[in-house]
Tab-separated table of C-alpha atoms in Angstrom:
chain	number	residue	atom	x	y	z
R	1176	MET	CA	192.422	-59.287	31.071
R	1177	ALA	CA	190.519	-56.459	32.638
R	1178	ILE	CA	187.332	-55.953	34.541
R	1179	GLN	CA	184.443	-53.807	33.406
R	1180	ASN	CA	182.015	-52.333	35.947
R	1181	ASN	CA	179.772	-49.303	36.255
R	1182	ILE	CA	180.739	-46.443	38.650
R	1183	ALA	CA	177.479	-44.818	39.894
R	1184	GLU	CA	177.273	-41.115	40.168
R	1185	GLY	CA	177.253	-41.062	43.905
R	1186	PRO	CA	180.514	-42.926	44.503
R	1187	SER	CA	182.180	-41.199	41.586
R	1188	GLN	CA	184.762	-38.537	42.580
R	1189	TYR	CA	183.794	-36.601	39.451
R	1190	GLY	CA	179.974	-36.406	40.198
R	1191	THR	CA	179.086	-38.396	37.121
R	1192	ALA	CA	178.488	-42.008	36.317
R	1193	PHE	CA	180.878	-44.079	34.166
R	1194	ASN	CA	179.264	-47.000	32.621
R	1195	ASN	CA	181.524	-49.923	31.627
R	1196	ALA	CA	184.542	-48.364	33.250
R	1197	ASP	CA	187.646	-50.499	32.471
R	1198	TYR	CA	189.547	-51.668	35.671
R	1199	SER	CA	193.159	-52.749	34.976
R	1200	SER	CA	195.604	-54.142	37.441
R	1201	VAL	CA	198.304	-51.854	38.626
R	1202	THR	CA	199.721	-54.068	41.326
R	1203	ALA	CA	199.376	-57.659	42.557
R	1204	ALA	CA	201.991	-58.180	45.264
R	1205	ILE	CA	202.395	-60.992	47.803
R	1206	SER	CA	203.680	-60.175	51.262
R	1207	ARG	CA	204.817	-62.466	54.057
R	1208	GLN	CA	203.813	-61.491	57.581
R	1209	ARG	CA	205.818	-62.868	60.448
R	1210	GLY	CA	203.888	-64.373	63.348
R	1211	THR	CA	200.514	-63.969	61.920
R	1212	ASP	CA	197.934	-66.223	60.354
R	1213	PRO	CA	197.370	-66.090	57.478
R	1214	LYS	CA	201.018	-65.783	56.854
R	1215	PHE	CA	200.742	-64.596	53.256
R	1216	SER	CA	198.605	-61.834	51.949
R	1217	VAL	CA	198.045	-60.260	48.561
R	1218	MET	CA	197.635	-56.585	47.802
R	1219	ILE	CA	195.709	-55.857	44.575
R	1220	ASP	CA	195.490	-52.318	43.168
R	1221	LEU	CA	193.206	-51.512	40.257
R	1222	SER	CA	192.861	-48.273	38.231
R	1223	ALA	CA	189.642	-47.582	36.232
R	1224	TYR	CA	189.541	-45.726	32.987
R	1225	ALA	CA	186.410	-44.355	31.246
R	1226	THR	CA	187.625	-46.032	27.974
R	1227	ALA	CA	188.651	-49.582	27.225
R	1228	THR	CA	191.966	-48.361	25.624
R	1229	PRO	CA	193.346	-45.496	27.772
R	1230	GLY	CA	195.890	-43.358	25.980
R	1231	ASP	CA	198.771	-41.471	27.431
R	1232	ASP	CA	196.714	-38.435	28.364
R	1233	THR	CA	193.811	-40.416	29.880
R	1234	ARG	CA	193.294	-40.084	33.620
R	1235	GLU	CA	191.983	-42.700	35.897
R	1236	VAL	CA	188.405	-42.162	37.128
R	1237	ASP	CA	188.555	-44.686	40.088
R	1238	PHE	CA	191.274	-46.519	42.113
R	1239	LYS	CA	190.622	-49.553	44.336
R	1240	ARG	CA	193.023	-51.461	46.748
R	1241	TYR	CA	192.204	-54.760	48.128
R	1242	ASN	CA	193.923	-56.992	50.625
R	1243	ALA	CA	193.242	-60.729	50.448
R	1244	ASN	CA	194.672	-63.978	51.874
R	1245	LEU	CA	196.883	-65.772	49.488
R	1246	THR	CA	195.022	-69.019	49.963
R	1247	ASP	CA	191.693	-67.314	48.918
R	1248	VAL	CA	193.322	-65.850	45.657
R	1249	GLU	CA	194.985	-69.201	44.835
R	1250	ALA	CA	191.657	-70.954	45.228
R	1251	LYS	CA	190.095	-69.031	42.337
R	1252	THR	CA	189.914	-70.332	38.765
R	1253	GLY	CA	192.467	-68.932	36.295
R	1254	ASP	CA	195.550	-69.883	34.232
R	1255	THR	CA	197.869	-67.291	35.847
R	1256	PHE	CA	198.136	-65.733	39.246
R	1257	LEU	CA	196.810	-62.428	37.874
R	1258	ASP	CA	193.838	-64.140	36.410
R	1259	LYS	CA	193.079	-65.482	39.891
R	1260	CYS	CA	193.426	-62.031	41.334
R	1261	TYR	CA	190.869	-60.657	38.856
R	1262	ALA	CA	188.503	-63.454	39.713
R	1263	TRP	CA	188.796	-62.781	43.486
R	1264	VAL	CA	188.216	-58.982	42.927
R	1265	MET	CA	185.013	-59.774	40.782
R	1266	ASP	CA	183.649	-61.679	43.866
R	1267	GLN	CA	183.775	-58.482	46.061
R	1268	ASP	CA	180.648	-56.688	47.025
R	1269	ASP	CA	181.757	-53.400	45.517
R	1270	MET	CA	182.416	-55.071	42.143
R	1271	ASP	CA	178.896	-56.704	41.882
R	1272	GLY	CA	177.855	-57.001	38.351
R	1273	SER	CA	181.382	-56.751	36.914
R	1274	THR	CA	182.545	-58.782	33.904
R	1275	ALA	CA	185.835	-60.056	32.577
R	1276	VAL	CA	187.028	-58.460	29.365
């Protein structure tokens, strides 16, 4: 699974828009925090590529890091933990209009 979303020219670090950029998960890690509430958090890192099938020499065109409460991620629909992470990311404001691929 991956997420497709457009990167507008303004936010792009390359000064050009990337339509249907392919965001793939790099990291989905759960951390336990002592003495805090919520106790468990999830760090989700995504790299975006201009093509749906990045090759060895393809560079990322965007990187995003999200931090979420574990309970919020677990509440999402999906067969696996990673599917739920993608569903949570797609609900974020900066991923408005994204689609699962």
